[in-house]
Coordinates of C-alpha atoms in Angstrom, one line a residue:
Chain A
K12 CA 65.5 89.3 82.7
A13 CA 63.9 86.0 82.2
G14 CA 63.2 84.1 85.1
V15 CA 63.3 80.6 86.0
T16 CA 62.0 78.6 83.7
Q17 CA 60.4 74.6 84.3
T18 CA 59.3 72.2 81.9
P19 CA 56.8 70.8 81.3
R20 CA 54.3 72.6 83.8
Y21 CA 52.0 69.8 83.9
L22 CA 52.5 65.9 83.4
I23 CA 50.8 62.5 84.2
K24 CA 52.6 59.5 84.5
T25 CA 51.9 56.0 85.6
R26 CA 53.3 53.6 88.4
G27 CA 56.3 52.4 87.8
Q28 CA 57.5 55.2 85.0
Q29 CA 59.9 57.4 85.4
V30 CA 60.0 61.1 84.7
T31 CA 62.5 63.8 84.0
L32 CA 61.7 67.4 84.7
S33 CA 64.0 70.3 83.4
C34 CA 65.2 73.6 85.2
S35 CA 66.7 76.6 83.5
P36 CA 68.1 79.0 86.3
I37 CA 68.2 83.0 85.9
S38 CA 71.3 83.7 83.8
G39 CA 74.2 83.9 85.4
H40 CA 72.7 81.9 88.7
R41 CA 75.0 79.0 89.5
S42 CA 72.8 77.4 91.8
V43 CA 70.0 75.3 91.5
S44 CA 67.6 73.9 94.2
W45 CA 64.6 71.5 93.8
Y46 CA 61.7 71.5 96.2
Q47 CA 58.7 69.0 96.2
Q48 CA 55.4 70.5 97.5
T49 CA 52.0 68.3 98.3
P50 CA 49.2 69.2 100.4
G51 CA 50.2 66.9 103.3
Q52 CA 53.9 67.7 103.7
G53 CA 54.3 71.0 102.3
L54 CA 57.5 72.4 100.9
Q55 CA 60.6 69.9 101.3
F56 CA 63.8 70.6 100.2
L57 CA 65.0 67.9 97.6
F58 CA 68.5 68.8 96.6
E59 CA 70.8 71.7 95.4
Y60 CA 73.4 71.6 92.8
F61 CA 76.2 74.2 92.4
S62 CA 78.8 74.3 89.7
E63 CA 77.9 71.1 88.5
T64 CA 78.0 69.4 92.0
Q65 CA 75.6 68.3 94.5
R66 CA 76.4 69.9 97.6
N67 CA 73.1 69.5 99.9
K68 CA 70.5 66.6 99.9
G69 CA 67.1 66.4 101.7
N70 CA 65.8 63.2 102.9
F71 CA 64.4 61.7 100.0
P72 CA 64.9 58.0 98.7
G73 CA 67.5 57.5 96.2
R74 CA 64.6 57.1 93.5
F75 CA 64.8 61.1 93.3
S76 CA 68.2 62.2 91.4
G77 CA 69.2 65.3 89.7
R78 CA 72.3 66.7 88.1
Q79 CA 73.5 70.1 86.9
F80 CA 75.1 71.0 83.4
S81 CA 77.7 73.3 82.7
N82 CA 75.4 75.9 81.6
S83 CA 73.8 75.7 85.2
R84 CA 70.4 74.3 83.9
S85 CA 69.2 71.2 85.6
E86 CA 67.4 68.1 85.6
M87 CA 65.6 66.2 88.3
N88 CA 64.8 62.5 87.9
V89 CA 62.1 60.3 89.8
S90 CA 62.3 56.8 88.8
T91 CA 59.7 53.9 89.4
L92 CA 57.3 56.3 90.2
E93 CA 54.8 56.0 93.2
L94 CA 51.3 57.5 94.0
G95 CA 52.7 59.6 96.5
D96 CA 55.2 61.3 93.8
S97 CA 52.1 63.3 92.8
A98 CA 53.5 66.9 93.5
L99 CA 54.3 70.2 92.4
Y100 CA 58.1 70.3 91.7
L101 CA 60.1 73.8 92.2
C102 CA 62.9 74.8 91.4
A103 CA 64.8 77.6 92.5
S104 CA 68.0 79.4 91.4
S105 CA 70.5 81.8 93.3
S106 CA 74.1 83.3 93.7
P107 CA 75.5 84.9 90.5
T108 CA 78.7 85.0 92.7
G109 CA 78.4 81.7 94.5
V110 CA 77.9 83.8 97.9
V111 CA 75.2 81.6 100.0
S112 CA 72.0 83.4 100.3
G113 CA 68.5 82.4 101.3
E114 CA 67.3 85.1 98.7
L115 CA 65.9 82.2 96.2
F116 CA 63.9 83.2 92.8
F117 CA 61.5 80.4 92.2
G118 CA 60.1 78.9 88.9
E119 CA 56.5 78.2 88.4
G120 CA 56.8 74.5 88.9
S121 CA 56.3 71.0 87.3
R122 CA 53.0 69.6 88.6
L123 CA 53.2 65.7 88.2
T124 CA 50.3 63.3 88.7
V125 CA 50.9 59.7 89.3
L126 CA 48.1 57.6 88.2
Chain B
D293 CA 67.9 76.0 111.9
A294 CA 65.4 77.3 114.5
K295 CA 61.8 76.2 114.2
T296 CA 59.2 79.2 113.8
T297 CA 55.8 79.3 114.6
Q298 CA 53.1 81.2 112.5
P299 CA 49.2 81.8 112.7
P300 CA 47.6 79.4 110.3
S301 CA 45.6 82.2 108.6
M302 CA 44.8 85.8 109.0
D303 CA 42.7 88.3 107.3
C304 CA 43.0 91.7 106.5
A305 CA 40.7 94.6 104.6
E306 CA 42.2 96.0 101.6
G307 CA 44.2 98.9 102.0
R308 CA 45.0 98.1 105.9
A309 CA 48.1 97.1 106.9
A310 CA 48.8 93.6 107.1
N311 CA 50.8 92.5 110.4
L312 CA 52.2 88.5 110.2
P313 CA 53.6 87.5 113.2
C314 CA 56.3 84.9 113.8
N315 CA 57.5 83.1 116.9
H316 CA 61.4 81.8 116.9
S317 CA 62.3 81.9 120.5
T318 CA 65.1 79.5 119.8
I319 CA 66.8 81.4 117.0
S320 CA 70.7 81.4 117.7
G321 CA 72.9 84.6 116.8
N322 CA 73.8 83.8 113.6
E323 CA 70.4 82.8 111.8
Y324 CA 68.7 85.5 109.7
V325 CA 65.0 85.8 109.4
Y326 CA 63.4 85.4 106.2
W327 CA 59.9 86.1 104.7
Y328 CA 58.8 84.2 101.4
R329 CA 54.8 84.2 99.8
Q330 CA 53.2 81.9 97.6
I331 CA 50.3 83.1 95.3
H332 CA 48.1 80.5 94.7
S333 CA 49.7 77.8 91.8
Q334 CA 52.9 80.0 91.7
G335 CA 56.4 79.2 93.5
P336 CA 57.4 81.2 96.3
Q337 CA 58.5 84.4 96.0
Y338 CA 61.2 86.1 98.2
I339 CA 59.9 89.5 100.4
I340 CA 62.5 90.2 103.1
H341 CA 65.1 89.2 105.5
G342 CA 67.0 90.6 108.3
L343 CA 69.0 89.7 111.0
K344 CA 68.4 92.1 114.0
N345 CA 67.6 95.5 112.8
N346 CA 64.3 96.3 111.3
E347 CA 64.4 96.1 107.4
T348 CA 61.9 97.8 104.4
N349 CA 62.0 97.1 101.1
E350 CA 59.7 98.4 98.2
M351 CA 57.3 95.1 99.2
A352 CA 57.1 95.3 103.1
S353 CA 58.8 96.1 106.3
L354 CA 60.4 93.3 108.9
I355 CA 60.3 94.3 112.6
I356 CA 62.6 91.9 114.9
T357 CA 62.2 92.3 118.2
E358 CA 65.0 93.1 120.4
D359 CA 65.6 89.7 122.0
R360 CA 65.1 88.2 118.1
K361 CA 62.5 85.8 119.5
S362 CA 59.9 87.2 117.5
S363 CA 59.3 89.2 114.2
T364 CA 56.6 90.7 112.2
L365 CA 55.8 91.2 108.5
I366 CA 54.1 94.3 107.9
L367 CA 52.4 94.7 104.2
P368 CA 51.8 98.6 104.8
H369 CA 48.7 98.9 101.9
A370 CA 47.5 95.4 101.6
T371 CA 45.8 94.4 98.0
L372 CA 43.9 91.9 96.9
R373 CA 46.8 90.6 95.1
D374 CA 48.5 90.1 98.4
T375 CA 46.3 87.2 99.1
A376 CA 48.6 84.3 99.8
V377 CA 50.7 82.1 102.0
Y378 CA 53.2 83.8 103.8
Y379 CA 56.3 82.2 105.2
C380 CA 58.7 82.8 107.9
I381 CA 61.9 80.9 107.8
V382 CA 64.9 81.2 110.2
R383 CA 68.3 80.3 108.2
Q384 CA 71.9 80.0 109.0
E385 CA 74.1 81.6 106.5
R386 CA 76.6 78.5 106.5
G387 CA 77.7 75.6 105.1
G388 CA 77.4 77.0 101.6
Y389 CA 74.1 75.7 101.0
N390 CA 71.0 77.5 99.9
K391 CA 68.7 75.2 101.8
L392 CA 65.2 76.5 103.2
I393 CA 62.9 74.9 105.5
F394 CA 59.7 75.9 105.0
G395 CA 56.7 75.4 107.7
A396 CA 52.8 75.4 107.3
G397 CA 52.9 79.5 106.7
T398 CA 50.2 81.6 107.4
R399 CA 47.4 81.7 104.8
L400 CA 46.5 85.7 104.6
A401 CA 43.2 86.6 102.8
V402 CA 42.5 90.3 101.9
H403 CA 39.0 90.8 101.2
P404 CA 37.5 93.7 100.1

């Protein structure tokens, strides 16, 4: 069974640009969550999507957005990039039945560097 | 969700049991204890979770004190591949949200 797939794995952008990251969840999983990991702040929750609807959001500015498609694949977008957005962005999937569970399956992440 | 406290780092000899403590003194009755680990440059990996009874799976055992104010994750025979940051998370099963609040975790170093 394939795991959570994130693309691209590495990318470099400059300040002011925007970036889109993609996440394909485990087949059958309907919930996709996004996390940001930095050395200073650790792992922080960005948002969660379930059945194409955002049902929870962390404390990040509006420059961070996401969406989920009918096949449960998800994308997140960061606009007007800042140096502080350099981080490992992790996607996690769960809930083949929609039941809430803390058992999340994480991808290997997309490492974004903003210059 | 309740706050957790973990030692920042621990060492363990290969083949020995690794016992990772976690304090969650403000835990409430409907909050579960979850453990995840993150091996360098990889995404976090779910290990185990429990409410009040001790739990065991193929990876580890989770011992929760009777008052639920602390727990211990036990890796029975640590290997070099168990070197990772271990996160103890307290989470309510509510609201339809799959949100985890990660702390700083414990950096476990397993040495030969």
